[in-house]
Tab-separated table of C-alpha atoms in Angstrom:
chain	number	residue	atom	x	y	z
F	20	UNK	CA	-2.605	-32.645	39.766
F	21	UNK	CA	-2.956	-33.322	36.036
F	22	UNK	CA	-5.554	-32.393	33.410
F	23	UNK	CA	-5.286	-33.447	29.754
F	24	UNK	CA	-1.617	-34.153	30.337
F	25	UNK	CA	-0.969	-30.717	31.844
F	26	UNK	CA	0.784	-30.904	35.192
F	27	UNK	CA	-0.091	-27.851	37.229
F	28	UNK	CA	2.907	-28.333	39.510
F	29	UNK	CA	5.044	-27.521	36.460
F	30	UNK	CA	3.805	-23.951	36.691
F	31	UNK	CA	6.034	-23.468	39.725
F	32	UNK	CA	9.035	-24.520	37.638
F	33	UNK	CA	7.990	-22.197	34.824
F	34	UNK	CA	7.565	-19.355	37.335
F	35	UNK	CA	11.193	-19.819	38.377
F	36	UNK	CA	12.097	-18.916	34.759
F	37	UNK	CA	9.960	-15.778	34.781
F	38	UNK	CA	12.937	-13.483	34.162
F	39	UNK	CA	13.742	-15.426	30.986
F	40	UNK	CA	10.146	-15.069	29.803
F	41	UNK	CA	10.058	-11.356	30.713
F	42	UNK	CA	13.243	-10.800	28.727
F	43	UNK	CA	11.658	-12.736	25.883
F	44	UNK	CA	8.631	-10.435	25.975
F	45	UNK	CA	10.803	-7.321	25.730
F	46	UNK	CA	12.859	-8.811	22.911
F	47	UNK	CA	9.678	-9.770	21.035
F	48	UNK	CA	8.192	-6.296	21.504
F	49	UNK	CA	11.451	-4.617	20.516
F	50	UNK	CA	11.841	-6.673	17.342
F	51	UNK	CA	8.197	-6.162	16.402
F	52	UNK	CA	8.175	-2.412	17.090
F	53	UNK	CA	11.409	-1.756	15.198
F	54	UNK	CA	10.353	-3.980	12.297
F	55	UNK	CA	6.911	-2.397	12.111
F	56	UNK	CA	8.129	1.213	12.163
F	57	UNK	CA	10.758	0.433	9.529
F	58	UNK	CA	8.213	-1.532	7.533
F	59	UNK	CA	5.729	1.330	7.596
F	60	UNK	CA	8.258	3.933	6.429
F	61	UNK	CA	9.630	1.682	3.681
F	62	UNK	CA	6.123	0.514	2.821
F	63	UNK	CA	5.013	4.124	2.346
F	64	UNK	CA	7.850	4.682	-0.118
F	65	UNK	CA	7.169	1.440	-1.982
F	66	UNK	CA	3.408	2.022	-1.936
F	67	UNK	CA	3.819	5.466	-3.493
F	68	UNK	CA	6.221	3.878	-5.978
F	69	UNK	CA	3.504	1.447	-7.070
F	70	UNK	CA	1.248	4.420	-7.772
F	71	UNK	CA	3.868	6.136	-9.891
F	72	UNK	CA	3.350	6.401	-13.651
F	73	UNK	CA	7.093	6.297	-14.198
F	74	UNK	CA	8.091	2.745	-15.115
F	75	UNK	CA	11.558	2.974	-13.561
F	76	UNK	CA	9.862	3.656	-10.212
F	77	UNK	CA	6.796	1.439	-10.631
F	78	UNK	CA	8.485	-1.805	-11.652
F	79	UNK	CA	11.140	-1.973	-8.890
F	80	UNK	CA	8.371	-1.317	-6.351
F	81	UNK	CA	6.174	-3.974	-7.947
F	82	UNK	CA	8.938	-6.616	-8.033
F	83	UNK	CA	9.869	-5.808	-4.436
F	84	UNK	CA	6.318	-6.466	-3.268
F	85	UNK	CA	6.049	-9.607	-5.406
F	86	UNK	CA	9.281	-11.049	-3.988
F	87	UNK	CA	8.650	-10.427	-0.304
F	88	UNK	CA	4.978	-11.444	-0.476
F	89	UNK	CA	5.727	-14.505	-2.586
F	90	UNK	CA	8.485	-16.059	-0.484
F	91	UNK	CA	8.266	-17.423	3.073
F	92	UNK	CA	9.397	-15.119	5.854
F	93	UNK	CA	11.447	-17.971	7.322
F	94	UNK	CA	13.485	-18.226	4.104
F	95	UNK	CA	13.955	-14.438	4.065
F	96	UNK	CA	15.234	-14.507	7.648
F	97	UNK	CA	17.770	-17.234	6.854
F	98	UNK	CA	18.888	-15.491	3.650
F	99	UNK	CA	19.433	-12.181	5.430
F	100	UNK	CA	21.116	-13.623	8.531
F	101	UNK	CA	23.314	-16.281	6.946
F	102	UNK	CA	23.993	-14.854	3.481
F	103	UNK	CA	23.207	-11.163	2.933
F	104	UNK	CA	24.664	-9.586	6.082
F	105	UNK	CA	27.839	-11.760	6.167
F	106	UNK	CA	28.371	-10.955	2.476
F	107	UNK	CA	28.049	-7.211	3.098
F	108	UNK	CA	29.922	-6.917	6.414
F	109	UNK	CA	32.078	-10.027	6.522
F	110	UNK	CA	30.457	-11.292	9.699
F	111	UNK	CA	27.108	-11.588	11.430
F	112	UNK	CA	25.697	-8.505	13.175
F	113	UNK	CA	23.634	-10.547	15.608
F	114	UNK	CA	20.082	-11.770	15.630
F	115	UNK	CA	18.568	-8.368	16.490
F	116	UNK	CA	19.901	-6.564	13.421
F	117	UNK	CA	19.078	-9.487	11.133
F	118	UNK	CA	15.658	-9.883	12.716
F	119	UNK	CA	14.699	-6.225	12.456
F	120	UNK	CA	15.921	-6.083	8.843
F	121	UNK	CA	13.961	-9.205	7.892
F	122	UNK	CA	10.774	-8.022	9.590
F	123	UNK	CA	11.157	-4.542	8.087
F	124	UNK	CA	11.605	-5.779	4.531
F	125	UNK	CA	8.768	-8.300	4.829
F	126	UNK	CA	6.350	-5.939	6.555
F	127	UNK	CA	7.076	-3.171	4.038
F	128	UNK	CA	5.749	-5.329	1.202
F	129	UNK	CA	2.406	-5.827	2.946
F	130	UNK	CA	2.207	-2.235	4.177
F	131	UNK	CA	2.916	-1.012	0.647
F	132	UNK	CA	-0.191	-2.797	-0.639
F	133	UNK	CA	-2.268	-1.457	2.257
F	134	UNK	CA	-1.075	2.097	1.614
F	135	UNK	CA	-1.579	1.813	-2.146
F	136	UNK	CA	-5.129	0.521	-1.685
F	137	UNK	CA	-5.854	3.196	0.931
F	138	UNK	CA	-4.730	6.014	-1.350
F	139	UNK	CA	-6.640	4.630	-4.323
F	140	UNK	CA	-9.798	4.432	-2.206
F	141	UNK	CA	-9.880	8.230	-1.885
F	142	UNK	CA	-12.112	9.910	-4.440
F	143	UNK	CA	-10.190	11.507	-7.292
F	144	UNK	CA	-12.127	14.686	-6.737
F	145	UNK	CA	-10.071	15.304	-3.608
F	146	UNK	CA	-6.864	15.497	-5.596
F	147	UNK	CA	-8.505	17.501	-8.366
F	148	UNK	CA	-9.888	19.984	-5.830
F	149	UNK	CA	-6.469	20.376	-4.202
F	150	UNK	CA	-4.739	20.805	-7.566
F	151	UNK	CA	-7.352	23.322	-8.694
F	152	UNK	CA	-6.380	25.429	-5.686
F	153	UNK	CA	-2.811	25.504	-6.890
F	154	UNK	CA	-1.340	22.788	-4.666
F	155	UNK	CA	1.563	20.851	-6.180
F	156	UNK	CA	0.946	17.095	-6.468
F	157	UNK	CA	3.277	16.188	-3.599
F	158	UNK	CA	1.754	18.798	-1.282
F	159	UNK	CA	-1.777	17.659	-2.132
F	160	UNK	CA	-0.782	14.073	-1.473
F	161	UNK	CA	0.812	14.987	1.868
F	162	UNK	CA	-1.850	17.374	3.176
F	163	UNK	CA	-5.064	16.113	1.604
F	164	UNK	CA	-4.908	12.518	0.375
F	165	UNK	CA	-2.669	10.764	2.916
F	166	UNK	CA	-4.471	12.027	6.051
F	167	UNK	CA	-7.798	10.770	4.704
F	168	UNK	CA	-6.338	7.516	3.435
F	169	UNK	CA	-4.590	6.869	6.739
F	170	UNK	CA	-7.910	6.690	8.563
F	171	UNK	CA	-9.013	3.888	6.230
F	172	UNK	CA	-5.673	2.151	6.583
F	173	UNK	CA	-5.845	1.801	10.365
F	174	UNK	CA	-7.648	-1.595	10.508
F	175	UNK	CA	-5.425	-3.370	7.932
F	176	UNK	CA	-2.296	-1.740	9.370
F	177	UNK	CA	-3.386	-3.021	12.780
F	178	UNK	CA	-3.810	-6.518	11.386
F	179	UNK	CA	-0.326	-6.294	9.929
F	180	UNK	CA	1.061	-5.321	13.345
F	181	UNK	CA	-0.559	-8.349	14.997
F	182	UNK	CA	0.631	-10.643	12.214
F	183	UNK	CA	4.166	-9.280	12.530
F	184	UNK	CA	4.111	-9.820	16.295
F	185	UNK	CA	3.282	-13.487	15.797
F	186	UNK	CA	5.682	-13.890	12.861
F	187	UNK	CA	8.536	-12.583	15.021
F	188	UNK	CA	8.549	-16.025	16.668
F	189	UNK	CA	10.197	-17.331	13.472
F	190	UNK	CA	13.331	-15.435	14.496
F	191	UNK	CA	14.040	-18.236	16.951
F	192	UNK	CA	15.790	-20.012	14.041
F	193	UNK	CA	18.558	-17.394	14.260
F	194	UNK	CA	18.734	-17.733	18.068
F	195	UNK	CA	16.657	-14.689	18.945
F	196	UNK	CA	15.981	-14.810	22.681
F	197	UNK	CA	12.278	-14.085	22.335
F	198	UNK	CA	9.263	-15.631	24.065
F	199	UNK	CA	9.435	-18.848	22.069
F	200	UNK	CA	13.126	-19.225	22.895
F	201	UNK	CA	12.279	-19.020	26.623
F	202	UNK	CA	9.662	-21.735	26.198
F	203	UNK	CA	12.109	-23.921	24.320
F	204	UNK	CA	14.701	-23.561	27.081
F	205	UNK	CA	12.225	-24.605	29.783
F	206	UNK	CA	10.949	-27.488	27.642
F	207	UNK	CA	14.514	-28.694	27.182
F	208	UNK	CA	15.343	-28.515	30.886
F	209	UNK	CA	12.282	-30.426	32.112
F	210	UNK	CA	11.585	-32.473	28.975
F	211	UNK	CA	8.000	-31.245	29.185
F	212	UNK	CA	6.296	-29.533	26.246
F	213	UNK	CA	2.680	-28.904	27.191
F	214	UNK	CA	3.251	-26.395	29.950
F	215	UNK	CA	6.136	-24.322	28.475
F	216	UNK	CA	4.595	-23.956	25.028
F	217	UNK	CA	1.144	-23.335	26.509
F	218	UNK	CA	2.744	-20.515	28.506
F	219	UNK	CA	4.259	-19.169	25.280
F	220	UNK	CA	0.850	-19.303	23.572
F	221	UNK	CA	-0.815	-17.458	26.470
F	222	UNK	CA	1.837	-14.730	26.433
F	223	UNK	CA	1.417	-14.190	22.689
F	224	UNK	CA	-2.351	-14.151	23.166
F	225	UNK	CA	-2.049	-11.434	25.831
F	226	UNK	CA	0.215	-9.326	23.619
F	227	UNK	CA	-1.982	-9.651	20.517
F	228	UNK	CA	-5.088	-8.914	22.601
F	229	UNK	CA	-3.438	-5.740	23.939
F	230	UNK	CA	-2.474	-4.721	20.398
F	231	UNK	CA	-6.045	-5.319	19.244
F	232	UNK	CA	-7.405	-3.091	22.007
F	233	UNK	CA	-4.896	-0.366	21.144
F	234	UNK	CA	-5.855	-0.521	17.455
F	235	UNK	CA	-9.562	-0.355	18.302
F	236	UNK	CA	-8.926	2.701	20.467
F	237	UNK	CA	-6.974	4.459	17.716
F	238	UNK	CA	-9.611	3.560	15.117
F	239	UNK	CA	-12.456	4.910	17.262
F	240	UNK	CA	-10.534	8.053	18.111
F	241	UNK	CA	-9.839	8.831	14.472
F	242	UNK	CA	-13.332	7.901	13.262
F	243	UNK	CA	-15.071	10.023	15.918
F	244	UNK	CA	-12.983	13.120	16.121
F	245	UNK	CA	-10.350	13.227	13.430
F	246	UNK	CA	-11.108	15.538	10.537
F	247	UNK	CA	-8.003	16.560	8.607
F	248	UNK	CA	-7.502	20.285	8.876
F	249	UNK	CA	-6.126	20.293	5.345
F	250	UNK	CA	-9.369	18.737	4.119
F	251	UNK	CA	-11.394	21.408	5.875
F	252	UNK	CA	-9.107	23.959	4.337
F	253	UNK	CA	-9.602	22.578	0.836
F	254	UNK	CA	-13.370	22.577	1.064
F	255	UNK	CA	-13.495	25.906	2.881
F	256	UNK	CA	-11.580	27.551	0.069
F	257	UNK	CA	-13.481	25.618	-2.566
F	258	UNK	CA	-16.856	26.661	-1.190
F	259	UNK	CA	-15.685	30.228	-0.819
F	260	UNK	CA	-14.603	30.245	-4.433
F	261	UNK	CA	-18.059	28.941	-5.362
F	262	UNK	CA	-19.734	31.646	-3.327
F	263	UNK	CA	-20.959	29.229	-0.655
F	264	UNK	CA	-20.491	29.437	3.108
F	265	UNK	CA	-18.913	26.960	5.495
F	266	UNK	CA	-20.735	26.011	8.642
């Protein structure tokens, strides 16, 4: 049976390679998760650096973001895997290390801009109120500004996660055994391209759909019930100092 060139009997052949596809799914999820966590931590540092008034902190953060946002991820992957890591260690450390490093560095640049914009979206009065209560700048940023900004960052950070999940397919150029690699193997064995790559597309669609649902759940949970305790504390104290009560 055939429809638009798709042979449904090929699905039996693809099913026989299910273990390869399952391994590809785990590799894809592992690369994406590690790259995203690393990218968020590094992006937080770089994002705060872009908010710094000290030039020796601001400019390195700015140039970092400009470089990794202005060059293709594919080129970054090849540079890291074939040039940077061999230069530092004398040999390759495998596709997983190179892949995680490339995804981390690339994702950090985008997360840095998200975090910077999220922090700048918070009213300055929040920081002024915290500082007027005697909080040091770093403590006010940690306890008052970041928790509020994080709630606004959830949608763009979720988009970055989905984008990173799809971009991880580029790691096939350094022989990462991800979902796309499994599809390529099956396509090579049977010399058929519709069915294997359609299977790859469906698997990515399922994963991105699941990520979207997870992000929506987190966003709703934070928007409905999350009120930073530090924020309550700031306004409780502030109202008390003004002679007002807190409901």
